[in-house]
Amino acid sequence: VSEVELKTAPEVLIVEDHKVACDGGGSALGHPKVWYEMGDEHYVTCKYCDRLFILKDSEQIQADRPDLM
């Protein structure tokens, strides 16, 4: 995850699974529920709302941004 991605993401969510779902927050401004698989990247960005999902055990996040843990 780049510093730019961390700074520009409207929301950063720390998750415990490689597979995540996003519906934009479920409000009136939400979007259809979509599922993402992180694969080897340990993070994924929603293509609809730009939410950033980061795997909790990601070594990069633990080293670079412990405040997110």
JSON list of N, CA and C in Angstrom, two decimals:
[
{"chain": "A", "resi": 1, "resn": "VAL", "atom": "N", "xyz": [0.85, -1.17, 0.00]},
{"chain": "A", "resi": 1, "resn": "VAL", "atom": "CA", "xyz": [0.00, 0.00, 0.00]},
{"chain": "A", "resi": 1, "resn": "VAL", "atom": "C", "xyz": [0.89, 1.23, 0.00]},
{"chain": "A", "resi": 2, "resn": "SER", "atom": "N", "xyz": [0.64, 2.13, -0.91]},
{"chain": "A", "resi": 2, "resn": "SER", "atom": "CA", "xyz": [1.46, 3.34, -0.96]},
{"chain": "A", "resi": 2, "resn": "SER", "atom": "C", "xyz": [0.93, 4.38, 0.03]},
{"chain": "A", "resi": 3, "resn": "GLU", "atom": "N", "xyz": [1.79, 5.32, 0.37]},
{"chain": "A", "resi": 3, "resn": "GLU", "atom": "CA", "xyz": [1.38, 6.42, 1.26]},
{"chain": "A", "resi": 3, "resn": "GLU", "atom": "C", "xyz": [0.26, 7.23, 0.60]},
{"chain": "A", "resi": 4, "resn": "VAL", "atom": "N", "xyz": [0.32, 7.39, -0.72]},
{"chain": "A", "resi": 4, "resn": "VAL", "atom": "CA", "xyz": [-0.70, 8.13, -1.44]},
{"chain": "A", "resi": 4, "resn": "VAL", "atom": "C", "xyz": [-2.05, 7.45, -1.28]},
{"chain": "A", "resi": 5, "resn": "GLU", "atom": "N", "xyz": [-2.07, 6.13, -1.43]},
{"chain": "A", "resi": 5, "resn": "GLU", "atom": "CA", "xyz": [-3.33, 5.39, -1.27]},
{"chain": "A", "resi": 5, "resn": "GLU", "atom": "C", "xyz": [-3.87, 5.55, 0.15]},
{"chain": "A", "resi": 6, "resn": "LEU", "atom": "N", "xyz": [-2.99, 5.47, 1.13]},
{"chain": "A", "resi": 6, "resn": "LEU", "atom": "CA", "xyz": [-3.42, 5.62, 2.52]},
{"chain": "A", "resi": 6, "resn": "LEU", "atom": "C", "xyz": [-3.97, 7.01, 2.79]},
{"chain": "A", "resi": 7, "resn": "LYS", "atom": "N", "xyz": [-3.38, 8.02, 2.19]},
{"chain": "A", "resi": 7, "resn": "LYS", "atom": "CA", "xyz": [-3.81, 9.40, 2.43]},
{"chain": "A", "resi": 7, "resn": "LYS", "atom": "C", "xyz": [-5.06, 9.78, 1.65]},
{"chain": "A", "resi": 8, "resn": "THR", "atom": "N", "xyz": [-5.27, 9.19, 0.47]},
{"chain": "A", "resi": 8, "resn": "THR", "atom": "CA", "xyz": [-6.39, 9.59, -0.38]},
{"chain": "A", "resi": 8, "resn": "THR", "atom": "C", "xyz": [-7.63, 8.72, -0.22]},
{"chain": "A", "resi": 9, "resn": "ALA", "atom": "N", "xyz": [-7.50, 7.57, 0.40]},
{"chain": "A", "resi": 9, "resn": "ALA", "atom": "CA", "xyz": [-8.66, 6.70, 0.60]},
{"chain": "A", "resi": 9, "resn": "ALA", "atom": "C", "xyz": [-9.68, 7.39, 1.51]},
{"chain": "A", "resi": 10, "resn": "PRO", "atom": "N", "xyz": [-10.94, 7.39, 1.12]},
{"chain": "A", "resi": 10, "resn": "PRO", "atom": "CA", "xyz": [-11.95, 8.03, 1.96]},
{"chain": "A", "resi": 10, "resn": "PRO", "atom": "C", "xyz": [-12.14, 7.31, 3.30]},
{"chain": "A", "resi": 11, "resn": "GLU", "atom": "N", "xyz": [-11.82, 6.02, 3.30]},
{"chain": "A", "resi": 11, "resn": "GLU", "atom": "CA", "xyz": [-11.94, 5.22, 4.51]},
{"chain": "A", "resi": 11, "resn": "GLU", "atom": "C", "xyz": [-10.96, 4.05, 4.43]},
{"chain": "A", "resi": 12, "resn": "VAL", "atom": "N", "xyz": [-10.28, 3.76, 5.52]},
{"chain": "A", "resi": 12, "resn": "VAL", "atom": "CA", "xyz": [-9.37, 2.63, 5.59]},
{"chain": "A", "resi": 12, "resn": "VAL", "atom": "C", "xyz": [-9.94, 1.65, 6.61]},
{"chain": "A", "resi": 13, "resn": "LEU", "atom": "N", "xyz": [-10.15, 0.42, 6.17]},
{"chain": "A", "resi": 13, "resn": "LEU", "atom": "CA", "xyz": [-10.70, -0.61, 7.04]},
{"chain": "A", "resi": 13, "resn": "LEU", "atom": "C", "xyz": [-9.67, -1.72, 7.21]},
{"chain": "A", "resi": 14, "resn": "ILE", "atom": "N", "xyz": [-9.36, -2.06, 8.45]},
{"chain": "A", "resi": 14, "resn": "ILE", "atom": "CA", "xyz": [-8.46, -3.17, 8.74]},
{"chain": "A", "resi": 14, "resn": "ILE", "atom": "C", "xyz": [-9.32, -4.42, 8.88]},
{"chain": "A", "resi": 15, "resn": "VAL", "atom": "N", "xyz": [-9.01, -5.45, 8.11]},
{"chain": "A", "resi": 15, "resn": "VAL", "atom": "CA", "xyz": [-9.82, -6.67, 8.09]},
{"chain": "A", "resi": 15, "resn": "VAL", "atom": "C", "xyz": [-8.97, -7.89, 8.41]},
{"chain": "A", "resi": 16, "resn": "GLU", "atom": "N", "xyz": [-9.63, -8.97, 8.76]},
{"chain": "A", "resi": 16, "resn": "GLU", "atom": "CA", "xyz": [-8.92, -10.19, 9.16]},
{"chain": "A", "resi": 16, "resn": "GLU", "atom": "C", "xyz": [-8.97, -11.30, 8.13]},
{"chain": "A", "resi": 17, "resn": "ASP", "atom": "N", "xyz": [-9.58, -11.05, 6.98]},
{"chain": "A", "resi": 17, "resn": "ASP", "atom": "CA", "xyz": [-9.72, -12.09, 5.95]},
{"chain": "A", "resi": 17, "resn": "ASP", "atom": "C", "xyz": [-9.31, -11.52, 4.59]},
{"chain": "A", "resi": 18, "resn": "HIS", "atom": "N", "xyz": [-8.79, -12.39, 3.73]},
{"chain": "A", "resi": 18, "resn": "HIS", "atom": "CA", "xyz": [-8.38, -11.97, 2.39]},
{"chain": "A", "resi": 18, "resn": "HIS", "atom": "C", "xyz": [-9.57, -11.66, 1.49]},
{"chain": "A", "resi": 19, "resn": "LYS", "atom": "N", "xyz": [-10.75, -12.17, 1.84]},
{"chain": "A", "resi": 19, "resn": "LYS", "atom": "CA", "xyz": [-11.96, -11.93, 1.05]},
{"chain": "A", "resi": 19, "resn": "LYS", "atom": "C", "xyz": [-12.83, -10.92, 1.79]},
{"chain": "A", "resi": 20, "resn": "VAL", "atom": "N", "xyz": [-13.16, -9.81, 1.13]},
{"chain": "A", "resi": 20, "resn": "VAL", "atom": "CA", "xyz": [-13.96, -8.77, 1.75]},
{"chain": "A", "resi": 20, "resn": "VAL", "atom": "C", "xyz": [-15.13, -8.38, 0.86]},
{"chain": "A", "resi": 21, "resn": "ALA", "atom": "N", "xyz": [-16.17, -7.83, 1.48]},
{"chain": "A", "resi": 21, "resn": "ALA", "atom": "CA", "xyz": [-17.32, -7.32, 0.75]},
{"chain": "A", "resi": 21, "resn": "ALA", "atom": "C", "xyz": [-17.45, -5.84, 1.03]},
{"chain": "A", "resi": 22, "resn": "CYS", "atom": "N", "xyz": [-17.92, -5.09, 0.04]},
{"chain": "A", "resi": 22, "resn": "CYS", "atom": "CA", "xyz": [-18.13, -3.66, 0.21]},
{"chain": "A", "resi": 22, "resn": "CYS", "atom": "C", "xyz": [-19.48, -3.29, -0.42]},
{"chain": "A", "resi": 23, "resn": "ASP", "atom": "N", "xyz": [-20.26, -2.49, 0.31]},
{"chain": "A", "resi": 23, "resn": "ASP", "atom": "CA", "xyz": [-21.51, -1.97, -0.22]},
{"chain": "A", "resi": 23, "resn": "ASP", "atom": "C", "xyz": [-21.55, -0.44, -0.12]},
{"chain": "A", "resi": 24, "resn": "GLY", "atom": "N", "xyz": [-20.39, 0.16, 0.10]},
{"chain": "A", "resi": 24, "resn": "GLY", "atom": "CA", "xyz": [-20.30, 1.60, 0.20]},
{"chain": "A", "resi": 24, "resn": "GLY", "atom": "C", "xyz": [-20.79, 2.16, 1.52]},
{"chain": "A", "resi": 25, "resn": "GLY", "atom": "N", "xyz": [-21.08, 1.31, 2.46]},
{"chain": "A", "resi": 25, "resn": "GLY", "atom": "CA", "xyz": [-21.54, 1.76, 3.77]},
{"chain": "A", "resi": 25, "resn": "GLY", "atom": "C", "xyz": [-23.02, 1.52, 4.00]},
{"chain": "A", "resi": 26, "resn": "GLY", "atom": "N", "xyz": [-23.71, 1.08, 2.97]},
{"chain": "A", "resi": 26, "resn": "GLY", "atom": "CA", "xyz": [-25.11, 0.71, 3.13]},
{"chain": "A", "resi": 26, "resn": "GLY", "atom": "C", "xyz": [-26.08, 1.88, 3.21]},
{"chain": "A", "resi": 27, "resn": "SER", "atom": "N", "xyz": [-25.60, 3.11, 3.13]},
{"chain": "A", "resi": 27, "resn": "SER", "atom": "CA", "xyz": [-26.50, 4.26, 3.21]},
{"chain": "A", "resi": 27, "resn": "SER", "atom": "C", "xyz": [-27.11, 4.52, 1.83]},
{"chain": "A", "resi": 28, "resn": "ALA", "atom": "N", "xyz": [-27.84, 5.61, 1.73]},
{"chain": "A", "resi": 28, "resn": "ALA", "atom": "CA", "xyz": [-28.45, 5.98, 0.45]},
{"chain": "A", "resi": 28, "resn": "ALA", "atom": "C", "xyz": [-27.39, 6.23, -0.62]},
{"chain": "A", "resi": 29, "resn": "LEU", "atom": "N", "xyz": [-26.19, 6.56, -0.20]},
{"chain": "A", "resi": 29, "resn": "LEU", "atom": "CA", "xyz": [-25.10, 6.80, -1.15]},
{"chain": "A", "resi": 29, "resn": "LEU", "atom": "C", "xyz": [-24.26, 5.56, -1.41]},
{"chain": "A", "resi": 30, "resn": "GLY", "atom": "N", "xyz": [-24.71, 4.40, -0.94]},
{"chain": "A", "resi": 30, "resn": "GLY", "atom": "CA", "xyz": [-23.97, 3.16, -1.11]},
{"chain": "A", "resi": 30, "resn": "GLY", "atom": "C", "xyz": [-23.99, 2.69, -2.56]},
{"chain": "A", "resi": 31, "resn": "HIS", "atom": "N", "xyz": [-23.55, 1.45, -2.75]},
{"chain": "A", "resi": 31, "resn": "HIS", "atom": "CA", "xyz": [-23.50, 0.86, -4.09]},
{"chain": "A", "resi": 31, "resn": "HIS", "atom": "C", "xyz": [-23.81, -0.62, -3.95]},
{"chain": "A", "resi": 32, "resn": "PRO", "atom": "N", "xyz": [-23.99, -1.33, -5.07]},
{"chain": "A", "resi": 32, "resn": "PRO", "atom": "CA", "xyz": [-24.24, -2.77, -4.98]},
{"chain": "A", "resi": 32, "resn": "PRO", "atom": "C", "xyz": [-23.11, -3.46, -4.23]},
{"chain": "A", "resi": 33, "resn": "LYS", "atom": "N", "xyz": [-23.44, -4.50, -3.47]},
{"chain": "A", "resi": 33, "resn": "LYS", "atom": "CA", "xyz": [-22.42, -5.25, -2.75]},
{"chain": "A", "resi": 33, "resn": "LYS", "atom": "C", "xyz": [-21.52, -5.97, -3.74]},
{"chain": "A", "resi": 34, "resn": "VAL", "atom": "N", "xyz": [-20.22, -5.77, -3.56]},
{"chain": "A", "resi": 34, "resn": "VAL", "atom": "CA", "xyz": [-19.22, -6.44, -4.39]},
{"chain": "A", "resi": 34, "resn": "VAL", "atom": "C", "xyz": [-18.23, -7.15, -3.46]},
{"chain": "A", "resi": 35, "resn": "TRP", "atom": "N", "xyz": [-17.65, -8.22, -3.96]},
{"chain": "A", "resi": 35, "resn": "TRP", "atom": "CA", "xyz": [-16.68, -9.01, -3.20]},
{"chain": "A", "resi": 35, "resn": "TRP", "atom": "C", "xyz": [-15.32, -8.87, -3.86]},
{"chain": "A", "resi": 36, "resn": "TYR", "atom": "N", "xyz": [-14.30, -8.80, -3.02]},
{"chain": "A", "resi": 36, "resn": "TYR", "atom": "CA", "xyz": [-12.92, -8.71, -3.50]},
{"chain": "A", "resi": 36, "resn": "TYR", "atom": "C", "xyz": [-12.05, -9.74, -2.81]},
{"chain": "A", "resi": 37, "resn": "GLU", "atom": "N", "xyz": [-11.11, -10.28, -3.53]},
{"chain": "A", "resi": 37, "resn": "GLU", "atom": "CA", "xyz": [-10.10, -11.20, -3.01]},
{"chain": "A", "resi": 37, "resn": "GLU", "atom": "C", "xyz": [-8.76, -10.50, -3.09]},
{"chain": "A", "resi": 38, "resn": "MET", "atom": "N", "xyz": [-8.05, -10.38, -1.96]},
{"chain": "A", "resi": 38, "resn": "MET", "atom": "CA", "xyz": [-6.79, -9.65, -1.92]},
{"chain": "A", "resi": 38, "resn": "MET", "atom": "C", "xyz": [-5.65, -10.36, -2.62]},
{"chain": "A", "resi": 39, "resn": "GLY", "atom": "N", "xyz": [-5.65, -11.66, -2.61]},
{"chain": "A", "resi": 39, "resn": "GLY", "atom": "CA", "xyz": [-4.53, -12.39, -3.19]},
{"chain": "A", "resi": 39, "resn": "GLY", "atom": "C", "xyz": [-3.27, -12.16, -2.39]},
{"chain": "A", "resi": 40, "resn": "ASP", "atom": "N", "xyz": [-2.15, -11.96, -3.06]},
{"chain": "A", "resi": 40, "resn": "ASP", "atom": "CA", "xyz": [-0.87, -11.77, -2.37]},
{"chain": "A", "resi": 40, "resn": "ASP", "atom": "C", "xyz": [-0.61, -10.32, -1.96]},
{"chain": "A", "resi": 41, "resn": "GLU", "atom": "N", "xyz": [-1.46, -9.40, -2.33]},
{"chain": "A", "resi": 41, "resn": "GLU", "atom": "CA", "xyz": [-1.23, -7.98, -2.08]},
{"chain": "A", "resi": 41, "resn": "GLU", "atom": "C", "xyz": [-1.47, -7.56, -0.63]},
{"chain": "A", "resi": 42, "resn": "HIS", "atom": "N", "xyz": [-2.33, -8.24, 0.08]},
{"chain": "A", "resi": 42, "resn": "HIS", "atom": "CA", "xyz": [-2.69, -7.92, 1.46]},
{"chain": "A", "resi": 42, "resn": "HIS", "atom": "C", "xyz": [-3.49, -6.63, 1.58]},
{"chain": "A", "resi": 43, "resn": "TYR", "atom": "N", "xyz": [-3.99, -6.12, 0.48]},
{"chain": "A", "resi": 43, "resn": "TYR", "atom": "CA", "xyz": [-4.89, -4.98, 0.49]},
{"chain": "A", "resi": 43, "resn": "TYR", "atom": "C", "xyz": [-5.67, -4.96, -0.82]},
{"chain": "A", "resi": 44, "resn": "VAL", "atom": "N", "xyz": [-6.81, -4.26, -0.80]},
{"chain": "A", "resi": 44, "resn": "VAL", "atom": "CA", "xyz": [-7.61, -4.10, -2.01]},
{"chain": "A", "resi": 44, "resn": "VAL", "atom": "C", "xyz": [-8.41, -2.81, -1.86]},
{"chain": "A", "resi": 45, "resn": "THR", "atom": "N", "xyz": [-8.65, -2.15, -2.99]},
{"chain": "A", "resi": 45, "resn": "THR", "atom": "CA", "xyz": [-9.44, -0.92, -3.02]},
{"chain": "A", "resi": 45, "resn": "THR", "atom": "C", "xyz": [-10.74, -1.18, -3.75]},
{"chain": "A", "resi": 46, "resn": "CYS", "atom": "N", "xyz": [-11.86, -0.72, -3.17]},
{"chain": "A", "resi": 46, "resn": "CYS", "atom": "CA", "xyz": [-13.16, -0.88, -3.82]},
{"chain": "A", "resi": 46, "resn": "CYS", "atom": "C", "xyz": [-13.19, -0.03, -5.08]},
{"chain": "A", "resi": 47, "resn": "LYS", "atom": "N", "xyz": [-13.63, -0.63, -6.16]},
{"chain": "A", "resi": 47, "resn": "LYS", "atom": "CA", "xyz": [-13.69, 0.07, -7.45]},
{"chain": "A", "resi": 47, "resn": "LYS", "atom": "C", "xyz": [-14.83, 1.08, -7.51]},
{"chain": "A", "resi": 48, "resn": "TYR", "atom": "N", "xyz": [-15.83, 0.95, -6.62]},
{"chain": "A", "resi": 48, "resn": "TYR", "atom": "CA", "xyz": [-16.94, 1.89, -6.60]},
{"chain": "A", "resi": 48, "resn": "TYR", "atom": "C", "xyz": [-16.65, 3.11, -5.72]},
{"chain": "A", "resi": 49, "resn": "CYS", "atom": "N", "xyz": [-16.22, 2.88, -4.48]},
{"chain": "A", "resi": 49, "resn": "CYS", "atom": "CA", "xyz": [-16.16, 3.98, -3.51]},
{"chain": "A", "resi": 49, "resn": "CYS", "atom": "C", "xyz": [-14.74, 4.27, -3.00]},
{"chain": "A", "resi": 50, "resn": "ASP", "atom": "N", "xyz": [-13.75, 3.54, -3.46]},
{"chain": "A", "resi": 50, "resn": "ASP", "atom": "CA", "xyz": [-12.35, 3.76, -3.09]},
{"chain": "A", "resi": 50, "resn": "ASP", "atom": "C", "xyz": [-12.01, 3.43, -1.64]},
{"chain": "A", "resi": 51, "resn": "ARG", "atom": "N", "xyz": [-12.90, 2.75, -0.92]},
{"chain": "A", "resi": 51, "resn": "ARG", "atom": "CA", "xyz": [-12.53, 2.28, 0.42]},
{"chain": "A", "resi": 51, "resn": "ARG", "atom": "C", "xyz": [-11.32, 1.38, 0.29]},
{"chain": "A", "resi": 52, "resn": "LEU", "atom": "N", "xyz": [-10.42, 1.48, 1.25]},
{"chain": "A", "resi": 52, "resn": "LEU", "atom": "CA", "xyz": [-9.20, 0.69, 1.24]},
{"chain": "A", "resi": 52, "resn": "LEU", "atom": "C", "xyz": [-9.30, -0.37, 2.33]},
{"chain": "A", "resi": 53, "resn": "PHE", "atom": "N", "xyz": [-9.23, -1.63, 1.96]},
{"chain": "A", "resi": 53, "resn": "PHE", "atom": "CA", "xyz": [-9.26, -2.74, 2.90]},
{"chain": "A", "resi": 53, "resn": "PHE", "atom": "C", "xyz": [-7.85, -3.28, 3.03]},
{"chain": "A", "resi": 54, "resn": "ILE", "atom": "N", "xyz": [-7.35, -3.35, 4.27]},
{"chain": "A", "resi": 54, "resn": "ILE", "atom": "CA", "xyz": [-5.99, -3.82, 4.51]},
{"chain": "A", "resi": 54, "resn": "ILE", "atom": "C", "xyz": [-6.03, -4.99, 5.48]},
{"chain": "A", "resi": 55, "resn": "LEU", "atom": "N", "xyz": [-5.31, -6.04, 5.13]},
{"chain": "A", "resi": 55, "resn": "LEU", "atom": "CA", "xyz": [-5.24, -7.22, 5.98]},
{"chain": "A", "resi": 55, "resn": "LEU", "atom": "C", "xyz": [-4.55, -6.88, 7.29]},
{"chain": "A", "resi": 56, "resn": "LYS", "atom": "N", "xyz": [-5.16, -7.27, 8.39]},
{"chain": "A", "resi": 56, "resn": "LYS", "atom": "CA", "xyz": [-4.66, -6.92, 9.72]},
{"chain": "A", "resi": 56, "resn": "LYS", "atom": "C", "xyz": [-3.21, -7.34, 9.95]},
{"chain": "A", "resi": 57, "resn": "ASP", "atom": "N", "xyz": [-2.82, -8.50, 9.46]},
{"chain": "A", "resi": 57, "resn": "ASP", "atom": "CA", "xyz": [-1.48, -9.01, 9.70]},
{"chain": "A", "resi": 57, "resn": "ASP", "atom": "C", "xyz": [-0.46, -8.57, 8.66]},
{"chain": "A", "resi": 58, "resn": "SER", "atom": "N", "xyz": [-0.80, -7.58, 7.87]},
{"chain": "A", "resi": 58, "resn": "SER", "atom": "CA", "xyz": [0.12, -7.10, 6.84]},
{"chain": "A", "resi": 58, "resn": "SER", "atom": "C", "xyz": [1.38, -6.52, 7.48]},
{"chain": "A", "resi": 59, "resn": "GLU", "atom": "N", "xyz": [2.53, -7.07, 7.13]},
{"chain": "A", "resi": 59, "resn": "GLU", "atom": "CA", "xyz": [3.81, -6.60, 7.70]},
{"chain": "A", "resi": 59, "resn": "GLU", "atom": "C", "xyz": [4.08, -5.15, 7.35]},
{"chain": "A", "resi": 60, "resn": "GLN", "atom": "N", "xyz": [3.71, -4.74, 6.14]},
{"chain": "A", "resi": 60, "resn": "GLN", "atom": "CA", "xyz": [3.94, -3.36, 5.72]},
{"chain": "A", "resi": 60, "resn": "GLN", "atom": "C", "xyz": [3.18, -2.39, 6.62]},
{"chain": "A", "resi": 61, "resn": "ILE", "atom": "N", "xyz": [1.94, -2.69, 6.90]},
{"chain": "A", "resi": 61, "resn": "ILE", "atom": "CA", "xyz": [1.13, -1.80, 7.74]},
{"chain": "A", "resi": 61, "resn": "ILE", "atom": "C", "xyz": [1.66, -1.78, 9.16]},
{"chain": "A", "resi": 62, "resn": "GLN", "atom": "N", "xyz": [2.05, -2.92, 9.68]},
{"chain": "A", "resi": 62, "resn": "GLN", "atom": "CA", "xyz": [2.60, -2.96, 11.03]},
{"chain": "A", "resi": 62, "resn": "GLN", "atom": "C", "xyz": [3.87, -2.13, 11.13]},
{"chain": "A", "resi": 63, "resn": "ALA", "atom": "N", "xyz": [4.68, -2.12, 10.08]},
{"chain": "A", "resi": 63, "resn": "ALA", "atom": "CA", "xyz": [5.93, -1.37, 10.10]},
{"chain": "A", "resi": 63, "resn": "ALA", "atom": "C", "xyz": [5.72, 0.11, 9.78]},
{"chain": "A", "resi": 64, "resn": "ASP", "atom": "N", "xyz": [4.92, 0.40, 8.74]},
{"chain": "A", "resi": 64, "resn": "ASP", "atom": "CA", "xyz": [4.79, 1.78, 8.27]},
{"chain": "A", "resi": 64, "resn": "ASP", "atom": "C", "xyz": [3.70, 2.58, 8.99]},
{"chain": "A", "resi": 65, "resn": "ARG", "atom": "N", "xyz": [2.61, 1.93, 9.37]},
{"chain": "A", "resi": 65, "resn": "ARG", "atom": "CA", "xyz": [1.49, 2.65, 9.96]},
{"chain": "A", "resi": 65, "resn": "ARG", "atom": "C", "xyz": [0.90, 1.90, 11.15]},
{"chain": "A", "resi": 66, "resn": "PRO", "atom": "N", "xyz": [1.65, 1.75, 12.23]},
{"chain": "A", "resi": 66, "resn": "PRO", "atom": "CA", "xyz": [1.12, 1.03, 13.40]},
{"chain": "A", "resi": 66, "resn": "PRO", "atom": "C", "xyz": [-0.12, 1.69, 13.99]},
{"chain": "A", "resi": 67, "resn": "ASP", "atom": "N", "xyz": [-0.33, 2.98, 13.70]},
{"chain": "A", "resi": 67, "resn": "ASP", "atom": "CA", "xyz": [-1.52, 3.67, 14.20]},
{"chain": "A", "resi": 67, "resn": "ASP", "atom": "C", "xyz": [-2.82, 3.11, 13.62]},
{"chain": "A", "resi": 68, "resn": "LEU", "atom": "N", "xyz": [-2.73, 2.41, 12.48]},
{"chain": "A", "resi": 68, "resn": "LEU", "atom": "CA", "xyz": [-3.91, 1.81, 11.87]},
{"chain": "A", "resi": 68, "resn": "LEU", "atom": "C", "xyz": [-4.27, 0.48, 12.52]},
{"chain": "A", "resi": 69, "resn": "MET", "atom": "N", "xyz": [-3.34, -0.08, 13.25]},
{"chain": "A", "resi": 69, "resn": "MET", "atom": "CA", "xyz": [-3.59, -1.37, 13.87]},
{"chain": "A", "resi": 69, "resn": "MET", "atom": "C", "xyz": [-4.35, -1.13, 15.15]}
]
